[in-house]
PDB file of C-alpha atoms in Angstrom:
ATOM      1  CA  MET T1391     -34.086  46.280  -4.607  1.00  0.00           C
ATOM      2  CA  THR T1392     -31.760  44.399  -6.008  1.00  0.00           C
ATOM      3  CA  SER T1393     -31.625  40.640  -6.484  1.00  0.00           C
ATOM      4  CA  GLN T1394     -28.459  38.394  -6.240  1.00  0.00           C
ATOM      5  CA  THR T1395     -28.003  36.988  -9.389  1.00  0.00           C
ATOM      6  CA  SER T1396     -27.520  41.325 -10.734  1.00  0.00           C
ATOM      7  CA  SER T1397     -24.935  42.161  -7.471  1.00  0.00           C
ATOM      8  CA  PRO T1398     -22.171  43.404  -9.227  1.00  0.00           C
ATOM      9  CA  TRP T1399     -20.006  40.866  -7.185  1.00  0.00           C
ATOM     10  CA  ALA T1400     -21.826  37.864  -8.232  1.00  0.00           C
ATOM     11  CA  THR T1401     -21.904  38.619 -11.636  1.00  0.00           C
ATOM     12  CA  GLY T1402     -17.625  39.222 -11.561  1.00  0.00           C
ATOM     13  CA  LYS T1403     -18.343  42.759 -12.993  1.00  0.00           C
ATOM     14  CA  LEU T1404     -16.329  44.273 -10.515  1.00  0.00           C
ATOM     15  CA  CYS T1405     -13.529  41.385 -10.772  1.00  0.00           C
ATOM     16  CA  ARG T1406     -11.903  40.670 -13.818  1.00  0.00           C
ATOM     17  CA  THR T1407     -11.001  36.558 -13.021  1.00  0.00           C
ATOM     18  CA  GLY T1408     -15.100  36.509 -11.796  1.00  0.00           C
ATOM     19  CA  PRO T1409     -16.793  36.318  -8.744  1.00  0.00           C
ATOM     20  CA  PHE T1410     -14.856  38.407  -5.822  1.00  0.00           C
ATOM     21  CA  PRO T1411     -15.494  35.852  -2.694  1.00  0.00           C
ATOM     22  CA  ARG T1412     -14.909  32.742  -3.961  1.00  0.00           C
ATOM     23  CA  ARG T1413     -11.880  32.886  -6.190  1.00  0.00           C
ATOM     24  CA  SER T1414     -10.401  35.006  -2.657  1.00  0.00           C
ATOM     25  CA  LEU T1415     -10.590  31.742  -1.079  1.00  0.00           C
ATOM     26  CA  GLU T1416      -8.677  29.998  -3.213  1.00  0.00           C
ATOM     27  CA  ILE T1417      -6.599  31.757  -3.363  1.00  0.00           C
ATOM     28  CA  GLY T1418      -5.852  31.961   0.016  1.00  0.00           C
ATOM     29  CA  ALA T1419      -5.986  28.400   0.546  1.00  0.00           C
ATOM     30  CA  ILE T1420      -3.633  27.936  -1.795  1.00  0.00           C
ATOM     31  CA  VAL T1421      -1.133  30.417  -0.291  1.00  0.00           C
ATOM     32  CA  VAL T1422      -2.471  29.030   3.053  1.00  0.00           C
ATOM     33  CA  GLY T1423      -1.519  25.272   1.657  1.00  0.00           C
ATOM     34  CA  PHE T1424       2.033  27.025   0.344  1.00  0.00           C
ATOM     35  CA  ILE T1425       2.479  28.049   3.771  1.00  0.00           C
ATOM     36  CA  TYR T1426       1.978  24.831   5.848  1.00  0.00           C
ATOM     37  CA  TRP T1427       2.951  21.927   3.450  1.00  0.00           C
ATOM     38  CA  TRP T1428       3.897  23.275   0.003  1.00  0.00           C
ATOM     39  CA  PRO T1429       2.956  20.018  -1.880  1.00  0.00           C
ATOM     40  CA  VAL T1430      -0.508  20.942  -0.598  1.00  0.00           C
ATOM     41  CA  GLY T1431      -0.233  24.368  -2.193  1.00  0.00           C
ATOM     42  CA  LEU T1432       1.364  22.627  -5.363  1.00  0.00           C
ATOM     43  CA  ALA T1433      -1.831  20.597  -5.770  1.00  0.00           C
ATOM     44  CA  LEU T1434      -4.813  23.018  -5.402  1.00  0.00           C
ATOM     45  CA  VAL T1435      -2.764  25.421  -8.180  1.00  0.00           C
ATOM     46  CA  ALA T1436      -2.843  22.522 -10.401  1.00  0.00           C
ATOM     47  CA  TRP T1437      -6.115  21.127  -9.856  1.00  0.00           C
ATOM     48  CA  LYS T1438      -7.156  24.782 -10.304  1.00  0.00           C
ATOM     49  CA  VAL T1439      -4.797  25.047 -13.881  1.00  0.00           C
ATOM     50  CA  ALA T1440      -6.893  21.903 -14.848  1.00  0.00           C
ATOM     51  CA  GLY T1441      -9.900  23.368 -14.715  1.00  0.00           C
ATOM     52  CA  TYR T1442     -11.577  21.724 -11.222  1.00  0.00           C
ATOM     53  CA  PRO T1443     -11.931  18.591 -12.500  1.00  0.00           C
ATOM     54  CA  ALA T1444     -13.693  15.776 -10.584  1.00  0.00           C
ATOM     55  CA  PHE T1445     -11.626  13.859  -8.465  1.00  0.00           C
ATOM     56  CA  ALA T1446     -13.103  10.737 -10.334  1.00  0.00           C
ATOM     57  CA  GLU T1447     -11.955  12.275 -13.463  1.00  0.00           C
ATOM     58  CA  MET T1448      -8.805  12.750 -12.289  1.00  0.00           C
ATOM     59  CA  ARG T1449      -8.839   8.991 -10.942  1.00  0.00           C
ATOM     60  CA  ASP T1450      -9.560   7.962 -13.999  1.00  0.00           C
ATOM     61  CA  ALA T1451      -6.676  10.414 -15.624  1.00  0.00           C
ATOM     62  CA  ALA T1452      -3.967   9.076 -13.544  1.00  0.00           C
ATOM     63  CA  ARG T1453      -5.219   5.567 -14.117  1.00  0.00           C
ATOM     64  CA  ARG T1454      -5.157   5.471 -18.130  1.00  0.00           C
ATOM     65  CA  ALA T1455      -1.840   7.972 -17.996  1.00  0.00           C
ATOM     66  CA  ALA T1456      -0.166   4.723 -15.424  1.00  0.00           C
ATOM     67  CA  SER T1457      -1.338   2.118 -17.670  1.00  0.00           C
ATOM     68  CA  GLU T1458      -0.045   4.231 -21.162  1.00  0.00           C
ATOM     69  CA  PHE T1459       3.490   4.461 -18.716  1.00  0.00           C
ATOM     70  CA  GLU T1460       3.624   0.597 -18.337  1.00  0.00           C
ATOM     71  CA  GLY T1461       2.464   0.042 -21.701  1.00  0.00           C
ATOM     72  CA  GLY T1462      -0.720  -2.143 -20.108  1.00  0.00           C
ATOM     73  CA  ARG T1463       2.042  -4.636 -17.956  1.00  0.00           C
ATOM     74  CA  PRO T1464       1.240  -5.708 -14.786  1.00  0.00           C
ATOM     75  CA  ALA T1465       2.874  -3.462 -11.944  1.00  0.00           C
ATOM     76  CA  SER T1466       5.076  -5.956 -10.645  1.00  0.00           C
ATOM     77  CA  ARG T1467       8.688  -7.108 -11.686  1.00  0.00           C
ATOM     78  CA  PHE T1468       7.340 -10.804 -10.596  1.00  0.00           C
ATOM     79  CA  ALA T1469       4.145 -10.464 -12.726  1.00  0.00           C
ATOM     80  CA  ARG T1470       5.903  -9.183 -15.562  1.00  0.00           C
ATOM     81  CA  ALA T1471       8.807 -11.982 -15.349  1.00  0.00           C
ATOM     82  CA  PHE T1472       5.994 -14.525 -14.783  1.00  0.00           C
ATOM     83  CA  GLU T1473       3.877 -13.178 -17.246  1.00  0.00           C
ATOM     84  CA  ALA T1474       7.238 -13.524 -19.752  1.00  0.00           C
ATOM     85  CA  ALA T1475       7.431 -16.943 -18.780  1.00  0.00           C
ATOM     86  CA  ASN T1476       4.593 -17.961 -19.903  1.00  0.00           C
ATOM     87  CA  ARG T1477       4.604 -16.097 -22.866  1.00  0.00           C
ATOM     88  CA  ARG T1478       7.497 -17.855 -24.458  1.00  0.00           C
ATOM     89  CA  ASP T1479       6.211 -21.513 -23.260  1.00  0.00           C
ATOM     90  CA  SER T1480       7.968 -22.963 -26.652  1.00  0.00           C
ATOM     91  CA  SER T1481      11.522 -22.773 -27.491  1.00  0.00           C
ATOM     92  CA  GLY T1482      11.038 -24.430 -30.856  1.00  0.00           C
ATOM     93  CA  ASN T1483      13.209 -27.115 -29.766  1.00  0.00           C
ATOM     94  CA  ALA T1484      11.293 -29.619 -27.683  1.00  0.00           C
ATOM     95  CA  ALA T1485      13.865 -31.387 -25.889  1.00  0.00           C
ATOM     96  CA  PHE T1486      14.871 -28.203 -24.540  1.00  0.00           C
ATOM     97  CA  ASP T1487      11.201 -27.293 -23.928  1.00  0.00           C
ATOM     98  CA  ALA T1488      10.565 -31.001 -21.955  1.00  0.00           C
ATOM     99  CA  TYR T1489      14.171 -29.692 -19.939  1.00  0.00           C
ATOM    100  CA  ARG T1490      12.837 -26.378 -19.157  1.00  0.00           C
ATOM    101  CA  ARG T1491       9.536 -27.987 -18.293  1.00  0.00           C
ATOM    102  CA  THR T1492      10.903 -30.468 -15.753  1.00  0.00           C
ATOM    103  CA  GLU T1493      12.932 -28.108 -13.929  1.00  0.00           C
ATOM    104  CA  LEU T1494      10.257 -25.588 -13.488  1.00  0.00           C
ATOM    105  CA  ASP T1495       8.358 -28.455 -11.969  1.00  0.00           C
ATOM    106  CA  ARG T1496      11.844 -29.570  -9.871  1.00  0.00           C
ATOM    107  CA  LEU T1497      11.594 -26.161  -8.543  1.00  0.00           C
ATOM    108  CA  GLU T1498       8.015 -25.865  -7.471  1.00  0.00           C
ATOM    109  CA  ALA T1499       8.277 -28.943  -5.596  1.00  0.00           C
ATOM    110  CA  GLN T1500      11.175 -27.844  -4.239  1.00  0.00           C
ATOM    111  CA  ARG T1501       9.770 -24.413  -3.175  1.00  0.00           C
ATOM    112  CA  ARG T1502       6.530 -26.172  -1.999  1.00  0.00           C
ATOM    113  CA  ALA T1503       8.832 -28.083   0.652  1.00  0.00           C
ATOM    114  CA  LEU T1504      10.778 -25.434   1.312  1.00  0.00           C
ATOM    115  CA  GLU T1505       7.501 -23.638   2.414  1.00  0.00           C
ATOM    116  CA  GLU T1506       6.550 -26.512   4.250  1.00  0.00           C
ATOM    117  CA  GLU T1507       9.990 -27.008   6.379  1.00  0.00           C
ATOM    118  CA  SER T1508       9.231 -23.335   6.913  1.00  0.00           C
ATOM    119  CA  ARG T1509       5.790 -23.401   8.652  1.00  0.00           C
ATOM    120  CA  ALA T1510       6.907 -26.897  10.332  1.00  0.00           C
ATOM    121  CA  PHE T1511       9.534 -24.432  12.256  1.00  0.00           C
ATOM    122  CA  SER T1512       7.863 -21.369  12.792  1.00  0.00           C
ATOM    123  CA  GLU T1513       5.115 -24.645  14.778  1.00  0.00           C
ATOM    124  CA  PHE T1514       8.106 -25.590  16.783  1.00  0.00           C
ATOM    125  CA  VAL T1515       9.349 -22.537  17.490  1.00  0.00           C
ATOM    126  CA  GLU T1516       6.186 -21.429  19.215  1.00  0.00           C
ATOM    127  CA  GLU T1517       5.886 -24.659  20.696  1.00  0.00           C
ATOM    128  CA  LEU T1518       9.279 -23.987  22.540  1.00  0.00           C
ATOM    129  CA  LYS T1519       7.621 -20.433  23.126  1.00  0.00           C
ATOM    130  CA  ARG T1520       5.311 -22.431  24.689  1.00  0.00           C
ATOM    131  CA  ALA T1521       7.096 -24.430  27.451  1.00  0.00           C
ATOM    132  CA  ARG T1522       9.167 -22.115  28.167  1.00  0.00           C
ATOM    133  CA  ASP T1523       6.358 -19.628  29.394  1.00  0.00           C
ATOM    134  CA  ARG T1524       4.547 -22.300  31.049  1.00  0.00           C
ATOM    135  CA  GLU T1525       8.203 -23.531  33.039  1.00  0.00           C
ATOM    136  CA  GLN T1526       7.987 -19.883  34.585  1.00  0.00           C
ATOM    137  CA  PHE T1527       4.571 -18.903  34.980  1.00  0.00           C
ATOM    138  CA  ASP T1528       4.868 -22.595  37.155  1.00  0.00           C
ATOM    139  CA  ALA T1529       8.107 -21.372  38.963  1.00  0.00           C
ATOM    140  CA  PHE T1530       6.218 -17.783  39.467  1.00  0.00           C
ATOM    141  CA  MET T1531       3.333 -19.742  41.250  1.00  0.00           C
ATOM    142  CA  ALA T1532       5.588 -22.239  43.138  1.00  0.00           C
ATOM    143  CA  LYS T1533       7.164 -19.025  44.344  1.00  0.00           C
ATOM    144  CA  ARG T1534       4.189 -17.337  45.183  1.00  0.00           C
ATOM    145  CA  ARG T1535       2.632 -20.337  46.645  1.00  0.00           C
ATOM    146  CA  ALA T1536       6.292 -20.823  49.312  1.00  0.00           C
ATOM    147  CA  GLU T1537       6.253 -16.731  49.763  1.00  0.00           C
ATOM    148  CA  GLY T1538       2.527 -17.249  51.173  1.00  0.00           C
ATOM    149  CA  GLY T1539       2.424 -20.427  53.378  1.00  0.00           C
ATOM    150  CA  ASP T1540       5.846 -18.309  54.646  1.00  0.00           C
ATOM    151  CA  ARG T1541       3.590 -15.401  55.123  1.00  0.00           C
ATOM    152  CA  SER T1542       0.915 -17.513  56.899  1.00  0.00           C
ATOM    153  CA  VAL T1543       3.631 -19.178  59.517  1.00  0.00           C
TER     154      VAL T1543
END
């Protein structure tokens, strides 16, 4: 009797691309992926061409590529704008820098005031909703009591 390692199927001698069962399952998975949803089939082909990297390796490679693509900048447009504003703290003109700082402080105070007004308005609307709900509930209970009183007579 021959062992499994000396089997022609296990060594890949009968199939040029490697052991028969594994390769056929891979090709079958790719075909099924293309039939049901083509991106899955495409991803399997890319994974096969890449040499079956582990998922952690693929994640790290994707992160490296993304950081190189963005040049190490933050992903958000607002984060990039904030970073640019903080990088240019000094224009070289002391008067302009003082004016800029006071305007930024004023805008920040105005933003905080608007947030507080928005929060207060939301609380006001919630209170109106609670009052309306209470009125509707009281009306319902009064009507039900009136109907209940008529039934007992």
